[in-house]
Short mmCIF file of C-alpha atoms in Angstrom, two decimals:
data_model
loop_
_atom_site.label_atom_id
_atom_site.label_comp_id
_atom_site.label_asym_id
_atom_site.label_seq_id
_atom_site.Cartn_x
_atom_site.Cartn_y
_atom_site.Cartn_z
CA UNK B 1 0.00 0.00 0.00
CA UNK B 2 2.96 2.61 0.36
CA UNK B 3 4.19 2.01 -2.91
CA UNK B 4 0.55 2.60 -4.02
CA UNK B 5 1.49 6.41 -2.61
CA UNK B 6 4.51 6.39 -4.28
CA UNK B 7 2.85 5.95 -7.81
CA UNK B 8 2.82 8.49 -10.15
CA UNK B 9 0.28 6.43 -12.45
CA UNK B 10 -1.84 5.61 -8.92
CA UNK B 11 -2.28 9.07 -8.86
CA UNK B 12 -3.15 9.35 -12.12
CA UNK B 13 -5.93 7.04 -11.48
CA UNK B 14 -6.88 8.32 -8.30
CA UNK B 15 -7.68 11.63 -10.03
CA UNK B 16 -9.22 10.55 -13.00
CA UNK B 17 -11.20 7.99 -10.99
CA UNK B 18 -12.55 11.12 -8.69
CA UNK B 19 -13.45 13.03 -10.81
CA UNK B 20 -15.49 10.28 -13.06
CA UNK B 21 -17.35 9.93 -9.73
CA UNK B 22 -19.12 13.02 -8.86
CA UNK B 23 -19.20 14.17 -12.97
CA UNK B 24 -20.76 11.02 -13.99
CA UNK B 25 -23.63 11.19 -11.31
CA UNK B 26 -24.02 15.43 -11.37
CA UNK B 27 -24.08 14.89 -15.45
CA UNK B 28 -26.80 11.47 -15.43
CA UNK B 29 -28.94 13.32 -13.34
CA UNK B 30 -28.78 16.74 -15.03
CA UNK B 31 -31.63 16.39 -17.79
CA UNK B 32 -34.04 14.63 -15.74
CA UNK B 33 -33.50 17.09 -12.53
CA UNK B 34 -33.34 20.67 -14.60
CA UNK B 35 -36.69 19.47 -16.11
CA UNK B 36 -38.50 17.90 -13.08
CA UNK B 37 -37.07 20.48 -10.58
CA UNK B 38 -36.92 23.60 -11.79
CA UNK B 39 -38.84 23.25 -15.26
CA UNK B 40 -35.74 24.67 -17.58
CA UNK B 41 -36.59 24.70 -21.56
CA UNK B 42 -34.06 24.22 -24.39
CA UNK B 43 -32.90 27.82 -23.78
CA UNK B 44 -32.19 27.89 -20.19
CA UNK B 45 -30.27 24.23 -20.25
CA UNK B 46 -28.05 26.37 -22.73
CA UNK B 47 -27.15 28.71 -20.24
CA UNK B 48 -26.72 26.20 -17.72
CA UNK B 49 -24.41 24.54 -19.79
CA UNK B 50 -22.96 27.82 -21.28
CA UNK B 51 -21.90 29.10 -17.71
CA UNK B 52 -20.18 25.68 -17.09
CA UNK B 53 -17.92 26.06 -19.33
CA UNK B 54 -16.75 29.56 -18.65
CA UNK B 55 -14.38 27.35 -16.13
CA UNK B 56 -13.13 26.02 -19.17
CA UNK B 57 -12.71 28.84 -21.13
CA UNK B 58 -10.64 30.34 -18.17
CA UNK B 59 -8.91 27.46 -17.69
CA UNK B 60 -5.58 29.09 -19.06
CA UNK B 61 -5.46 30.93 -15.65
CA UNK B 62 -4.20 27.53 -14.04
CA UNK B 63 -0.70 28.73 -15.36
CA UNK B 64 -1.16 31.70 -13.72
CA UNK B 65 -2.06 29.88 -10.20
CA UNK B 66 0.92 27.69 -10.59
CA UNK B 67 3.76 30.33 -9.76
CA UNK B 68 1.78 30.66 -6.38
CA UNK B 69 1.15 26.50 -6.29
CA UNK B 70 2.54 23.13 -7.73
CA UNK B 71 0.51 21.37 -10.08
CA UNK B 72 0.17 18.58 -7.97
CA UNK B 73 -1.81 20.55 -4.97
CA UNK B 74 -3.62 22.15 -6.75
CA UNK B 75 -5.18 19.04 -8.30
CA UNK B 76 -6.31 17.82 -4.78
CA UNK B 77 -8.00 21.49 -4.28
CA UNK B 78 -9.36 21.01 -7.85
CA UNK B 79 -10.82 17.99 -6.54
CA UNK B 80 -12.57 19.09 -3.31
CA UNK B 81 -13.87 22.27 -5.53
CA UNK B 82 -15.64 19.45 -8.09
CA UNK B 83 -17.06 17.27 -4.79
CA UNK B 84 -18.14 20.78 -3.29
CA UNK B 85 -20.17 21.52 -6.22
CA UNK B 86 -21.90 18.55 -6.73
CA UNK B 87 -22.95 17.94 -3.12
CA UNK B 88 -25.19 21.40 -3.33
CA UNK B 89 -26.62 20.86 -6.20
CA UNK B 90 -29.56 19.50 -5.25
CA UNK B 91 -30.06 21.87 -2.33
CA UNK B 92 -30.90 25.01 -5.20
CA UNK B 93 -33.20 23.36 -7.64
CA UNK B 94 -33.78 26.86 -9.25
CA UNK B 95 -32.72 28.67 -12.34
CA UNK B 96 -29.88 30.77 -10.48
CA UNK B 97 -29.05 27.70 -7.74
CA UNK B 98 -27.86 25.56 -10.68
CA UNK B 99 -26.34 28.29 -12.16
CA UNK B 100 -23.85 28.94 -9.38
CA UNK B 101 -23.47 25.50 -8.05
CA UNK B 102 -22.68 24.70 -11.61
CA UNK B 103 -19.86 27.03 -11.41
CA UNK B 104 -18.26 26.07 -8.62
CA UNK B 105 -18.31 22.66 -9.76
CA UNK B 106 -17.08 23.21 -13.10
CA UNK B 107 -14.03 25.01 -11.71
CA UNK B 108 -12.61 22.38 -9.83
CA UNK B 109 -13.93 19.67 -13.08
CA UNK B 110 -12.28 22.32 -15.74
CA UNK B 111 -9.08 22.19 -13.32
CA UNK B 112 -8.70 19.18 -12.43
CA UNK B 113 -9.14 17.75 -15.75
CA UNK B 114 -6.29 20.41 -17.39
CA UNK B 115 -3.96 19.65 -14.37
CA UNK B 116 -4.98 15.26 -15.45
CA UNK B 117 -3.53 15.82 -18.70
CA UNK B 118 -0.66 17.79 -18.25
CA UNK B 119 0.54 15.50 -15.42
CA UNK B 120 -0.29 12.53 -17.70
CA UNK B 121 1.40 13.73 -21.07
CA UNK B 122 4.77 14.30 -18.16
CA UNK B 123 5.15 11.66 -16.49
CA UNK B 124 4.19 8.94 -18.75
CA UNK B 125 6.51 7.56 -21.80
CA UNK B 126 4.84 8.40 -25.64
CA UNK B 127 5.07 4.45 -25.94
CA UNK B 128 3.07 4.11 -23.22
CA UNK B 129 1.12 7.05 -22.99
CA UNK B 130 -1.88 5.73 -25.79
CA UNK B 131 -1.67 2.38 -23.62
CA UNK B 132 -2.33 3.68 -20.02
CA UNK B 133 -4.20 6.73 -21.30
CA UNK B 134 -6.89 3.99 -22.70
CA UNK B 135 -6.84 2.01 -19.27
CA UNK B 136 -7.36 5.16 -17.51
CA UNK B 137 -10.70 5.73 -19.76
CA UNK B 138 -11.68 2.08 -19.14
CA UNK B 139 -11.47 2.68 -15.08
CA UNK B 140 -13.35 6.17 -15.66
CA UNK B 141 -16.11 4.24 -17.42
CA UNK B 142 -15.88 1.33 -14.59
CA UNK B 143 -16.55 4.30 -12.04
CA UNK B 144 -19.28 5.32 -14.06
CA UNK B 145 -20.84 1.97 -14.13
CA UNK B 146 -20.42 2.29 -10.32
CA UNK B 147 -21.87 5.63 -10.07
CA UNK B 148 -25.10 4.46 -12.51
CA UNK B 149 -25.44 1.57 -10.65
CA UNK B 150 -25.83 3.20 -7.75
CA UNK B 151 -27.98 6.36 -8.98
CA UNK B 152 -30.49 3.23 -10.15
CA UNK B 153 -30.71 1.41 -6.75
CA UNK B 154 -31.09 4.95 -4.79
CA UNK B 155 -34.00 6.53 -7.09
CA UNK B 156 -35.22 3.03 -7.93
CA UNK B 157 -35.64 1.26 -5.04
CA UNK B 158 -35.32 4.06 -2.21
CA UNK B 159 -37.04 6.87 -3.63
CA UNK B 160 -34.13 8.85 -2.81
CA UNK B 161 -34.42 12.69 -3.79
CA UNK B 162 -32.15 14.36 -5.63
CA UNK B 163 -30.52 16.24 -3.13
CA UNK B 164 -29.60 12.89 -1.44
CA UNK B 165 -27.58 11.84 -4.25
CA UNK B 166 -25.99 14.97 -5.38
CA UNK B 167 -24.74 14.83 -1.76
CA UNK B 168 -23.51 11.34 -1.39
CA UNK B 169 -21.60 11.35 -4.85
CA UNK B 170 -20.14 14.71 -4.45
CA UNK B 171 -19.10 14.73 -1.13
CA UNK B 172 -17.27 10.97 -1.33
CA UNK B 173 -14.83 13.26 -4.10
CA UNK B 174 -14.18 15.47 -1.22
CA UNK B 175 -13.56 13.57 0.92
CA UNK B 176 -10.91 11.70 -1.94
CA UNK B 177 -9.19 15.00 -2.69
CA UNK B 178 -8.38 15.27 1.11
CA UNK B 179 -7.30 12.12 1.91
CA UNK B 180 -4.74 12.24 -1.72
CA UNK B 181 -3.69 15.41 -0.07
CA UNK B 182 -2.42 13.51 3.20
CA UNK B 183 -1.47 10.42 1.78
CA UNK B 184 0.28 10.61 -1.67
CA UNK B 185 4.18 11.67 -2.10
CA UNK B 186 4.82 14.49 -3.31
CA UNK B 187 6.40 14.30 -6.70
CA UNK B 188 9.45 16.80 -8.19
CA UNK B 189 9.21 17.69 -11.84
CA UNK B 190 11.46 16.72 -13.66
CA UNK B 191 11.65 19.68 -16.79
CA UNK B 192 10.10 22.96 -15.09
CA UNK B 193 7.30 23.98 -16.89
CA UNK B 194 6.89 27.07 -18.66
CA UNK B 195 4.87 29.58 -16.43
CA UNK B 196 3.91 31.83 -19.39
CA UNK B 197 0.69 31.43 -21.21
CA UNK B 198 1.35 32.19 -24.93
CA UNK B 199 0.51 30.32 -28.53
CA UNK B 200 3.38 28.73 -30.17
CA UNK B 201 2.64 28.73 -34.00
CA UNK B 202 4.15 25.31 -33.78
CA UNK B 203 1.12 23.96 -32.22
CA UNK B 204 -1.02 25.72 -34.54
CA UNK B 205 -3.31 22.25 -35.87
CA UNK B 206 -3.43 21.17 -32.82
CA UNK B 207 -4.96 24.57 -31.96
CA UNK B 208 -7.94 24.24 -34.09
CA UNK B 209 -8.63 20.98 -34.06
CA UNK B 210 -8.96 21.36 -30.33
CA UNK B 211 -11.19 23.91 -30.84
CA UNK B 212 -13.14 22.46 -33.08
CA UNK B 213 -13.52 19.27 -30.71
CA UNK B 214 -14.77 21.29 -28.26
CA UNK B 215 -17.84 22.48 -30.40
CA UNK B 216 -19.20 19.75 -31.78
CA UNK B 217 -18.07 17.75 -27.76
CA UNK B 218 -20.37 20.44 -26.59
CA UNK B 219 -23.24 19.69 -29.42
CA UNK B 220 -22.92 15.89 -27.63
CA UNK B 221 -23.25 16.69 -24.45
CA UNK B 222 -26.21 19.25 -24.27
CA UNK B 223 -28.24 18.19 -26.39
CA UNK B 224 -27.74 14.80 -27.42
CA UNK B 225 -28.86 13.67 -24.02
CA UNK B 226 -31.90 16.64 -24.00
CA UNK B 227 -33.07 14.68 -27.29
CA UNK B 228 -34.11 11.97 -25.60
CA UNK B 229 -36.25 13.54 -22.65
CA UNK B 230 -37.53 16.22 -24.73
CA UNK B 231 -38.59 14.09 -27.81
CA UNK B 232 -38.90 10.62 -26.32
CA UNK B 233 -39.50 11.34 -23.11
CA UNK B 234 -36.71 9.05 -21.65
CA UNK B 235 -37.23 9.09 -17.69
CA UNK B 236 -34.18 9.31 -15.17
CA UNK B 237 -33.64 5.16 -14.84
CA UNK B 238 -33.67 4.58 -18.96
CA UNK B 239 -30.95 7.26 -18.86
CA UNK B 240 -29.23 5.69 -16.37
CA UNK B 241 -29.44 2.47 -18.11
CA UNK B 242 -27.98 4.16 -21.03
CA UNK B 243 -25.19 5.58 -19.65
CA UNK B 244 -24.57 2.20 -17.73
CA UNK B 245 -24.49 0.43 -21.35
CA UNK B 246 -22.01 3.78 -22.58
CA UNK B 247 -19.42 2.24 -19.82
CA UNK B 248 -19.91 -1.07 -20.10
CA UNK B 249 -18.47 -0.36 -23.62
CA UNK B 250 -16.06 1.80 -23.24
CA UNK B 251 -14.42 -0.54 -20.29
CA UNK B 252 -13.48 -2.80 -23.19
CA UNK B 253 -13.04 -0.55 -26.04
CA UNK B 254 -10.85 2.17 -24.57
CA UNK B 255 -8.04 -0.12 -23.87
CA UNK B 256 -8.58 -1.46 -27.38
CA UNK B 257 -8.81 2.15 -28.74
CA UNK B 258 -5.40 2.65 -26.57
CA UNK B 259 -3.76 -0.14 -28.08
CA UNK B 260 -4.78 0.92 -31.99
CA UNK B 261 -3.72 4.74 -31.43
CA UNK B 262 -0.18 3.22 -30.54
CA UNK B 263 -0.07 1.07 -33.27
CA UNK B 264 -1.65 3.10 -36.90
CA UNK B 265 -0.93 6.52 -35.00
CA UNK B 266 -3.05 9.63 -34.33
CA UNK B 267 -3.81 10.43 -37.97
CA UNK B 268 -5.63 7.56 -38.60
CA UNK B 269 -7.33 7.26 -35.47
CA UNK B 270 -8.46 10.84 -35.83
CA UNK B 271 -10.12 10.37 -38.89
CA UNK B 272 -12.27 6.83 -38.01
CA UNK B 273 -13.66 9.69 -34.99
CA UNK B 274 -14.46 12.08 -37.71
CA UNK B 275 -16.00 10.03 -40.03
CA UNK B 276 -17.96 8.74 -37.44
CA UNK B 277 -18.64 11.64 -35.80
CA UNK B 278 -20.25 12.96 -39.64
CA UNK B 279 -22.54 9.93 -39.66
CA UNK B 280 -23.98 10.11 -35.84
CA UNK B 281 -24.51 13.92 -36.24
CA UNK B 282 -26.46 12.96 -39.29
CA UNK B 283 -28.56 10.69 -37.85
CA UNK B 284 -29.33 12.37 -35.03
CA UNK B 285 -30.68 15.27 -37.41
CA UNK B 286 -33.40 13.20 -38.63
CA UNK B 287 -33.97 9.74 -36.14
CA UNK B 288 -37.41 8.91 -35.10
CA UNK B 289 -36.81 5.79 -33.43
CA UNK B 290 -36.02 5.81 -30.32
CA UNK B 291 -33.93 2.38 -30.13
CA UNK B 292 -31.62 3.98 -32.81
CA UNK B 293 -31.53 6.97 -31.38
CA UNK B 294 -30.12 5.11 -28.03
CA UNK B 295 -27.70 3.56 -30.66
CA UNK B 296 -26.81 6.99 -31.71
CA UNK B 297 -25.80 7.94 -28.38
CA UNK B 298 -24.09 4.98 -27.08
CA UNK B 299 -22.21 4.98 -30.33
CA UNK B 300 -20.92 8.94 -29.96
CA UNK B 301 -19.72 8.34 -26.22
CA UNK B 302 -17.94 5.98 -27.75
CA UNK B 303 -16.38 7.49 -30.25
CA UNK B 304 -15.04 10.22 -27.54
CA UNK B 305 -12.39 7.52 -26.40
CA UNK B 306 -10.76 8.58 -29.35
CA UNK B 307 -9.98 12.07 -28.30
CA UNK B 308 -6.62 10.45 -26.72
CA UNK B 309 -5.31 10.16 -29.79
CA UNK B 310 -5.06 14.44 -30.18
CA UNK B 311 -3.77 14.54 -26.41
CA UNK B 312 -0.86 12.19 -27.96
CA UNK B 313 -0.40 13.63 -31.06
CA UNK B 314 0.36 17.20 -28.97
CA UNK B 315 2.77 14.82 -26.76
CA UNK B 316 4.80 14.16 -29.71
CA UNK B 317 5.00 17.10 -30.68
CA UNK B 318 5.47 19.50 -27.86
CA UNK B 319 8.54 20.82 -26.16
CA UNK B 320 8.56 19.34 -22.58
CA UNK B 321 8.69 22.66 -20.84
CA UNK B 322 5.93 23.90 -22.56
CA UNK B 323 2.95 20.61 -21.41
CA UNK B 324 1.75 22.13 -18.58
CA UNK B 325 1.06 25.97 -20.02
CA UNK B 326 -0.03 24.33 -23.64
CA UNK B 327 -2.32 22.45 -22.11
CA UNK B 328 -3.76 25.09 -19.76
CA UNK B 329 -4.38 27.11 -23.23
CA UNK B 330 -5.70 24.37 -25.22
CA UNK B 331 -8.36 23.52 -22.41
CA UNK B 332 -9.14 27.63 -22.57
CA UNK B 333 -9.40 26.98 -26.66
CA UNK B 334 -11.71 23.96 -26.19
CA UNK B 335 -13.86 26.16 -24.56
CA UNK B 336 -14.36 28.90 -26.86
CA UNK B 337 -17.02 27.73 -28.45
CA UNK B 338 -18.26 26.26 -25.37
CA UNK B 339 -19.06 29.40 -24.07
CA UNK B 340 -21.68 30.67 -26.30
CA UNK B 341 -22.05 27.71 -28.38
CA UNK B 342 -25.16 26.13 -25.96
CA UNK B 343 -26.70 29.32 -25.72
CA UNK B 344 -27.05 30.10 -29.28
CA UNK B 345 -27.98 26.47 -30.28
CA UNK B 346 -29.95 26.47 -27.46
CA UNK B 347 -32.14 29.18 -29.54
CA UNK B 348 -31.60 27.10 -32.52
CA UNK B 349 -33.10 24.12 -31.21
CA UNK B 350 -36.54 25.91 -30.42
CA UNK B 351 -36.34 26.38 -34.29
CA UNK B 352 -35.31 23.16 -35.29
CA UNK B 353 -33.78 20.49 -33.27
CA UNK B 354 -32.56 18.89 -36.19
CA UNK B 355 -30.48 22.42 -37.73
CA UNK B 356 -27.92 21.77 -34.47
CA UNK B 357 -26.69 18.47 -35.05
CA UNK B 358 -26.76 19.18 -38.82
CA UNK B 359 -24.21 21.95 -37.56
CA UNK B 360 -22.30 19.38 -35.46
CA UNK B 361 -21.98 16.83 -38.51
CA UNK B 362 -20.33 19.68 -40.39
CA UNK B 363 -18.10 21.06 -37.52
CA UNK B 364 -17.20 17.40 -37.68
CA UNK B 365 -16.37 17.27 -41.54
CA UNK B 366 -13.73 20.71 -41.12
CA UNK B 367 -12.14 18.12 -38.58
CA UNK B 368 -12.20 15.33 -40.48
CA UNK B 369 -10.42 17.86 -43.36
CA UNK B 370 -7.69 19.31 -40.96
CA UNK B 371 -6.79 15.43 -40.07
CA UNK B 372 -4.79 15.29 -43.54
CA UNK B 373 -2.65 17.59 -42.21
CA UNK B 374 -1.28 15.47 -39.44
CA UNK B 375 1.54 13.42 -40.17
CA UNK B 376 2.19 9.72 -40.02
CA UNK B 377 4.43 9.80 -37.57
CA UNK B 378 4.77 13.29 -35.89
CA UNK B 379 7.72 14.68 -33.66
CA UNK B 380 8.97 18.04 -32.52
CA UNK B 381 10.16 19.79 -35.04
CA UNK B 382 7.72 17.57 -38.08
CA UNK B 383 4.02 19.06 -36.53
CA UNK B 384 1.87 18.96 -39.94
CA UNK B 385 2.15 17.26 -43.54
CA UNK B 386 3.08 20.73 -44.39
CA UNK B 387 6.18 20.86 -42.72
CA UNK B 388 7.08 17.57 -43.66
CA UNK B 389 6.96 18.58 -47.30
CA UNK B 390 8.72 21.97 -46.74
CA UNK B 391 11.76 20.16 -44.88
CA UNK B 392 11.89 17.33 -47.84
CA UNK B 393 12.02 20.00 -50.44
CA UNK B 394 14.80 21.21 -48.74
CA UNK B 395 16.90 18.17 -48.21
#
């Protein structure tokens, strides 16, 4: 058990783990609660959702916080910030209760999860990065089997209310970040990180593609899920079930997903998301079944397992000093379109429902485009296709 505290990948785990905890059960619960308990419409959930990712959007400050803080301390306060959150949820069920609770819970998530990767892309090898990175998805999903399992014996067979739950899944987190605090070595860096936030033109595809991940991710997760109540009237425990199903999956495709990122490369594995991504948007536009529209969604959660594969392409890439700040600013430029993205396709959706994922399927075809650029095997110094070709013309 010490050398459990001496483990740079335990930790790893621990946070990742955490934070799958309290997300998966504040997120599972959202639709069902925002429409039960305080009666939100389409344009209200995108506000909700808008203000939760202003974290994210900000996220860049996290460079900022570390001259005052190491990275690894502020991960455990990033973690008692996401419990906190959750836990009073269900306390305000009203319009400007969710709003602030949502804040203060997306802080410590937006954190925590910038701090997860940095850390990650640091201390593990680029061999083994795709390989653990997938295993650490798998164990998130196995915590979110947990957490759905649970969520269905409490409101099924308890009655439990809301605020009951919120409090039990959020505050277990807490408790987590404080006992990771106490328990766990601390560990030295080994490069110091830059402290500076700043674009490097180097990065620049990675850039954009990261920002364009983060509009259509948002498209998924507001709305995708909304679909279902809204237009099939899915209750809490067939969303539950769902979601169960999602991580039942993804515990044996993530490793898998690991394993095939390591072996055809990011490229590749980029494009299978995209072209997948082009087809589920698609669907989702026009389904009227409701069994293929639960297809639909287990089959995008799925496809987000592949998002490791841009986390390792910017390992390859990137300049050791500069993980920590580059990933604070690529979190901020996930969020962009986070920010106002829910809200205005929240007004969309009272339009036509089926005009925002016909949005998302072509947010997902620019991606899909912008994938050619990336090159078979990319390193420092060989980013894009484009510099590959510049630096053979000149040899």
């Amino acid at each position: 058990m010490r050398d459990f505290f001496k483990s740079k990948e335990a930790l790893l785990y621990v946070m990742a783990l955490s934070m799958s905890f309290s997300f998966a059960a504040w997120m599972s619960l959202l639709n069902n609660f925002v429409i039960e308990a305080a009666s939100f419409d389409g344009s209200q959930i995108g506000i909700l959702q808008s203000l939760r990712e202003i974290p994210g959007f900000l996220a860049f400050t996290v460079v900022l916080v570390l001259i005052f803080i190491c990275q690894q301390r502020l991960a455990y306060m990033s973690i008692m910030a996401l419990g906190l959150g959750v836990l009073l949820t269900g306390y305000f069920p009203s319009a400007i209760g969710l709003y602030v609770t949502t804040v203060i819970m997306s802080i410590g998530f937006h954190y925590l999860e910038t701090l997860n990767q940095s850390l990650s892309l640091q201390w593990l090898s680029k061999d083994k990065a795709p390989i653990v990175l997938g295993k650490i998805t798998a164990a998130k999903s196995a915590t979110s089997l947990v957490v759905f399992v649970l969520i269905y014996l409490m409101m099924k067979y308890y009655s439990m209310e809301y605020k009951y739950v919120y409090l039990f899944f959020g505050g277990i987190t807490f408790i987590v970040g404080i006992l990771a605090w106490l328990l766990f070595e601390h560990f030295k860096e080994e490069v110091a990180q830059e402290k500076k936030v700043k674009l490097k033109k180097e990065y620049w595809l990675f850039y954009i593609l990261t920002f364009f991940a983060g509009a259509r991710r948002q498209i998924f997760i507001v709305f995708a899920g909304f679909l279902l109540v809204e237009k099939f009237g899915v209750d809490v425990h067939n969303m539950v079930a769902l979601l169960f199903i999602n991580s039942v999956l993804n515990m044996y495709f993530a490793p898998k997903i690991g394993r095939f990122i390591a072996r055809f490369g990011e490229s590749v594995a980029l494009k299978v998301e995209y072209v997948g991504l082009i087809l589920v948007f698609m669907s989702y536009a026009f389904v009227e079944n409701l069994y293929f529209a639960y297809f639909l969604f287990v089959l995008d959660h799925l496809l987000f397992s592949m998002a490791i594969a841009l986390k390792t392409y910017f390992q390859k890439i990137a300049d050791p000093k500069d993980i920590a700040s580059a990933s604070a600013v690529s979190f901020t430029i996930n969020h962009i379109a986070a920010v106002f993205l829910p809200a205005l396709l929240g007004l969309v959706w009272l339009y036509s429902s089926s005009l925002v994922f016909i949005i998302g399927a072509s947010i997902a075809f620019i991606s899909l485009s912008l994938s050619f650029l990336i090159p078979r095997n990319p390193i420092q110094g060989i980013e894009t296709t484009l510099k590959q070709k510049a630096l053979d013309k000149v040899v």
